[in-house]
Amino acid sequence: MSAPLPSWHLLSGEYPPMAGGVADHSRLLADALADAGEQVHVWAPGPHGVVKEGGVTVHRAPGRFAPGDLRALSRELDACPGPRRLLLQYVPHALGLKAMNVPFCAWFAARRQDERQVFLHEAVYPWSRHAPWRHQVLAATTRLMLRLVTEAADRVFVSIPAWTEHLSARVKRRTEWRPVPSNLPAEVSPEECARARASLPEGIWVGHFGTYGQAIAAPLEAVLVPVLEADARRQGLLLGRGSDGFRQRLCARHPSLANRLHARDALAPGEAAAFLRTRDVLIQPYPDGISTRRGSAMAGLALGVPMVTNTGHLTEPLWRDALPVALVEGVSPPALAEATEDLLARDDARRALGAHAARLYRERFSLERTVEALLRRRTEDTP
């Protein structure tokens, strides 16, 4: 008689209805594993209770990973039949204690009765000898936390290769690069696209998908405003959480654009995908550069939307090698605007770029590739 297969237990500091990229990624993984026939549990913060959401059992508690609740977490986990496979969605700030939850990391490291896997969405707080002492304490603590969870893990996944710089040589041998997939559907029906187009004015459409944090909002404004002002036929569409507020601030500073700047905030994933799919060009500036941890960029790639973006210190070589986007070196608004103008002027180039992006996404970045990696059994021994 063959041994029973392990059940999956995702440990995540964010899970819907909480908002955030890690919450979206956790739900996508949980649902995809359940669809593949796996038994899946999720352990996350929230109102206390256990509910079945589709094929996934979700265990929520207000202080899910707080030091005082770890005994209860152990008791509830141990009540689930073994063998168990823990998958920690690692983001230091999502674990509580102001990103310094060492007790939880020590707890995870001590769960030797379970198989342990870690998905690193973020690694450590940056270190600087000139930073205030509290930032230096945070930098040191996040390095300790990372060491605890990765040294104990049977497998480690990183959303970008740069995170491996913080891992020991021993851990690197069992680490895999696994890009974050799009958190939107990768396919949209013609009917859904037609409804999205019909709800907006006619024109040449440029857009952005994201959450409009200050680090991205400033360069986005510096690119979007001149691109819209250059041609009265152009319309701008802002998609994602925070888009309404960003539009209001932008229109207050540039009232002449008020009738040509539109926002769709907090749409359902299918609706957001339909609006995104109909854009002529997507403008996605990133302060640290395009990388495979950017779910907003992955959404554009998956849907085959021509995208203008930039390099930075986290940009992987593949973006320059494969060129699935119009790529600018560094966050230079004039250069990003020039690249946008170039794409808008060439219909054939836009279509070819979008098709290339969608093809590369399917081959290398899609959720299916992530699930294949998770379900693939490692044949080598872990040292």
PDB file of C-alpha atoms in Angstrom, residues 217-336:
ATOM      1  CA  ALA A 217       2.688  57.541  -8.906  1.00  0.00           C
ATOM      2  CA  ALA A 218       5.281  60.289  -9.406  1.00  0.00           C
ATOM      3  CA  PRO A 219       6.996  58.874 -12.532  1.00  0.00           C
ATOM      4  CA  LEU A 220       3.633  57.686 -13.874  1.00  0.00           C
ATOM      5  CA  GLU A 221       2.256  61.235 -13.743  1.00  0.00           C
ATOM      6  CA  ALA A 222       5.407  62.558 -15.395  1.00  0.00           C
ATOM      7  CA  VAL A 223       4.887  60.159 -18.331  1.00  0.00           C
ATOM      8  CA  LEU A 224       1.103  60.012 -18.608  1.00  0.00           C
ATOM      9  CA  VAL A 225       0.425  63.765 -18.637  1.00  0.00           C
ATOM     10  CA  PRO A 226       2.643  64.662 -21.634  1.00  0.00           C
ATOM     11  CA  VAL A 227       1.495  61.569 -23.555  1.00  0.00           C
ATOM     12  CA  LEU A 228      -2.151  62.593 -23.160  1.00  0.00           C
ATOM     13  CA  GLU A 229      -1.454  66.243 -23.855  1.00  0.00           C
ATOM     14  CA  ALA A 230       0.343  65.364 -27.104  1.00  0.00           C
ATOM     15  CA  ASP A 231      -2.865  64.225 -28.845  1.00  0.00           C
ATOM     16  CA  ALA A 232      -6.447  65.204 -27.997  1.00  0.00           C
ATOM     17  CA  ARG A 233      -7.706  61.835 -29.263  1.00  0.00           C
ATOM     18  CA  ARG A 234      -5.895  59.987 -26.494  1.00  0.00           C
ATOM     19  CA  GLN A 235      -7.661  58.708 -23.396  1.00  0.00           C
ATOM     20  CA  GLY A 236      -6.121  57.447 -20.175  1.00  0.00           C
ATOM     21  CA  LEU A 237      -7.465  54.575 -18.078  1.00  0.00           C
ATOM     22  CA  LEU A 238      -6.251  53.877 -14.537  1.00  0.00           C
ATOM     23  CA  LEU A 239      -6.993  50.388 -13.213  1.00  0.00           C
ATOM     24  CA  GLY A 240      -6.517  48.918  -9.744  1.00  0.00           C
ATOM     25  CA  ARG A 241      -6.942  49.805  -6.097  1.00  0.00           C
ATOM     26  CA  GLY A 242      -6.275  53.487  -5.494  1.00  0.00           C
ATOM     27  CA  SER A 243      -6.939  54.531  -9.100  1.00  0.00           C
ATOM     28  CA  ASP A 244      -9.863  56.821  -8.190  1.00  0.00           C
ATOM     29  CA  GLY A 245      -7.790  58.782  -5.694  1.00  0.00           C
ATOM     30  CA  PHE A 246      -4.862  59.073  -8.110  1.00  0.00           C
ATOM     31  CA  ARG A 247      -7.165  60.327 -10.861  1.00  0.00           C
ATOM     32  CA  GLN A 248      -8.637  62.978  -8.570  1.00  0.00           C
ATOM     33  CA  ARG A 249      -5.188  64.236  -7.586  1.00  0.00           C
ATOM     34  CA  LEU A 250      -4.016  64.249 -11.170  1.00  0.00           C
ATOM     35  CA  CYS A 251      -7.074  66.099 -12.452  1.00  0.00           C
ATOM     36  CA  ALA A 252      -6.706  68.716  -9.702  1.00  0.00           C
ATOM     37  CA  ARG A 253      -3.208  69.469 -11.006  1.00  0.00           C
ATOM     38  CA  HIS A 254      -4.096  69.085 -14.699  1.00  0.00           C
ATOM     39  CA  PRO A 255      -7.779  70.098 -15.077  1.00  0.00           C
ATOM     40  CA  SER A 256      -7.553  70.063 -18.878  1.00  0.00           C
ATOM     41  CA  LEU A 257      -7.286  66.249 -18.728  1.00  0.00           C
ATOM     42  CA  ALA A 258     -10.355  65.692 -16.529  1.00  0.00           C
ATOM     43  CA  ASN A 259     -12.557  64.572 -19.451  1.00  0.00           C
ATOM     44  CA  ARG A 260      -9.906  62.217 -20.844  1.00  0.00           C
ATOM     45  CA  LEU A 261      -8.700  60.509 -17.707  1.00  0.00           C
ATOM     46  CA  HIS A 262     -10.778  57.620 -16.362  1.00  0.00           C
ATOM     47  CA  ALA A 263     -10.463  55.248 -13.399  1.00  0.00           C
ATOM     48  CA  ARG A 264     -11.898  51.855 -12.537  1.00  0.00           C
ATOM     49  CA  ASP A 265     -11.137  51.077  -8.898  1.00  0.00           C
ATOM     50  CA  ALA A 266     -11.571  47.709  -7.155  1.00  0.00           C
ATOM     51  CA  LEU A 267     -13.012  45.771 -10.090  1.00  0.00           C
ATOM     52  CA  ALA A 268     -13.545  42.035 -10.006  1.00  0.00           C
ATOM     53  CA  PRO A 269     -10.573  40.236 -11.631  1.00  0.00           C
ATOM     54  CA  GLY A 270     -12.506  39.355 -14.796  1.00  0.00           C
ATOM     55  CA  GLU A 271     -13.701  42.932 -15.264  1.00  0.00           C
ATOM     56  CA  ALA A 272     -10.219  44.347 -14.686  1.00  0.00           C
ATOM     57  CA  ALA A 273      -8.799  41.918 -17.253  1.00  0.00           C
ATOM     58  CA  ALA A 274     -11.379  42.996 -19.843  1.00  0.00           C
ATOM     59  CA  PHE A 275     -10.537  46.682 -19.433  1.00  0.00           C
ATOM     60  CA  LEU A 276      -6.809  45.940 -19.443  1.00  0.00           C
ATOM     61  CA  ARG A 277      -7.031  43.828 -22.585  1.00  0.00           C
ATOM     62  CA  THR A 278      -8.505  46.687 -24.618  1.00  0.00           C
ATOM     63  CA  ARG A 279      -5.666  49.180 -23.965  1.00  0.00           C
ATOM     64  CA  ASP A 280      -3.422  50.212 -26.843  1.00  0.00           C
ATOM     65  CA  VAL A 281      -0.380  50.708 -24.595  1.00  0.00           C
ATOM     66  CA  LEU A 282       0.266  50.057 -20.907  1.00  0.00           C
ATOM     67  CA  ILE A 283       2.678  52.373 -19.065  1.00  0.00           C
ATOM     68  CA  GLN A 284       4.289  50.624 -16.067  1.00  0.00           C
ATOM     69  CA  PRO A 285       7.168  52.528 -14.423  1.00  0.00           C
ATOM     70  CA  TYR A 286       8.856  50.779 -11.476  1.00  0.00           C
ATOM     71  CA  PRO A 287      11.424  52.456  -9.190  1.00  0.00           C
ATOM     72  CA  ASP A 288      13.389  49.192  -8.801  1.00  0.00           C
ATOM     73  CA  GLY A 289      12.760  48.115 -12.401  1.00  0.00           C
ATOM     74  CA  ILE A 290      10.542  45.557 -14.072  1.00  0.00           C
ATOM     75  CA  SER A 291      10.937  42.126 -12.461  1.00  0.00           C
ATOM     76  CA  THR A 292       9.114  38.837 -12.125  1.00  0.00           C
ATOM     77  CA  ARG A 293       7.782  39.822  -8.697  1.00  0.00           C
ATOM     78  CA  ARG A 294       5.537  42.479 -10.278  1.00  0.00           C
ATOM     79  CA  GLY A 295       2.056  40.981 -10.596  1.00  0.00           C
ATOM     80  CA  SER A 296       0.786  44.119 -12.339  1.00  0.00           C
ATOM     81  CA  ALA A 297       3.340  43.671 -15.121  1.00  0.00           C
ATOM     82  CA  MET A 298       2.504  39.964 -15.354  1.00  0.00           C
ATOM     83  CA  ALA A 299      -1.158  40.857 -15.874  1.00  0.00           C
ATOM     84  CA  GLY A 300      -0.262  42.937 -18.913  1.00  0.00           C
ATOM     85  CA  LEU A 301       2.022  40.237 -20.316  1.00  0.00           C
ATOM     86  CA  ALA A 302      -0.575  37.495 -19.832  1.00  0.00           C
ATOM     87  CA  LEU A 303      -3.214  39.477 -21.724  1.00  0.00           C
ATOM     88  CA  GLY A 304      -0.857  40.456 -24.534  1.00  0.00           C
ATOM     89  CA  VAL A 305      -1.047  44.196 -23.889  1.00  0.00           C
ATOM     90  CA  PRO A 306       1.913  46.158 -25.343  1.00  0.00           C
ATOM     91  CA  MET A 307       3.810  47.532 -22.356  1.00  0.00           C
ATOM     92  CA  VAL A 308       6.337  50.311 -21.789  1.00  0.00           C
ATOM     93  CA  THR A 309       8.450  49.896 -18.670  1.00  0.00           C
ATOM     94  CA  ASN A 310      11.978  50.364 -17.327  1.00  0.00           C
ATOM     95  CA  THR A 311      15.013  48.595 -15.915  1.00  0.00           C
ATOM     96  CA  GLY A 312      16.300  48.852 -12.358  1.00  0.00           C
ATOM     97  CA  HIS A 313      18.448  47.010  -9.849  1.00  0.00           C
ATOM     98  CA  LEU A 314      15.932  44.131  -9.573  1.00  0.00           C
ATOM     99  CA  THR A 315      15.476  43.658 -13.330  1.00  0.00           C
ATOM    100  CA  GLU A 316      16.429  40.154 -14.452  1.00  0.00           C
ATOM    101  CA  PRO A 317      18.449  39.602 -17.667  1.00  0.00           C
ATOM    102  CA  LEU A 318      15.487  37.956 -19.402  1.00  0.00           C
ATOM    103  CA  TRP A 319      13.776  41.325 -19.906  1.00  0.00           C
ATOM    104  CA  ARG A 320      16.695  42.548 -22.035  1.00  0.00           C
ATOM    105  CA  ASP A 321      17.224  39.156 -23.678  1.00  0.00           C
ATOM    106  CA  ALA A 322      13.637  38.275 -24.615  1.00  0.00           C
ATOM    107  CA  LEU A 323      12.260  41.850 -24.856  1.00  0.00           C
ATOM    108  CA  PRO A 324       8.572  41.083 -24.200  1.00  0.00           C
ATOM    109  CA  VAL A 325       8.141  44.805 -23.392  1.00  0.00           C
ATOM    110  CA  ALA A 326       9.352  48.152 -24.709  1.00  0.00           C
ATOM    111  CA  LEU A 327      12.230  48.570 -22.277  1.00  0.00           C
ATOM    112  CA  VAL A 328      13.813  51.838 -21.156  1.00  0.00           C
ATOM    113  CA  GLU A 329      17.042  51.952 -19.168  1.00  0.00           C
ATOM    114  CA  GLY A 330      16.274  53.603 -15.816  1.00  0.00           C
ATOM    115  CA  VAL A 331      13.195  55.488 -14.626  1.00  0.00           C
ATOM    116  CA  SER A 332      13.438  58.450 -16.996  1.00  0.00           C
ATOM    117  CA  PRO A 333       9.971  59.950 -17.683  1.00  0.00           C
ATOM    118  CA  PRO A 334      11.070  61.555 -20.989  1.00  0.00           C
ATOM    119  CA  ALA A 335      12.505  58.223 -22.191  1.00  0.00           C
ATOM    120  CA  LEU A 336       9.371  56.351 -21.114  1.00  0.00           C
TER     121      LEU A 336
END
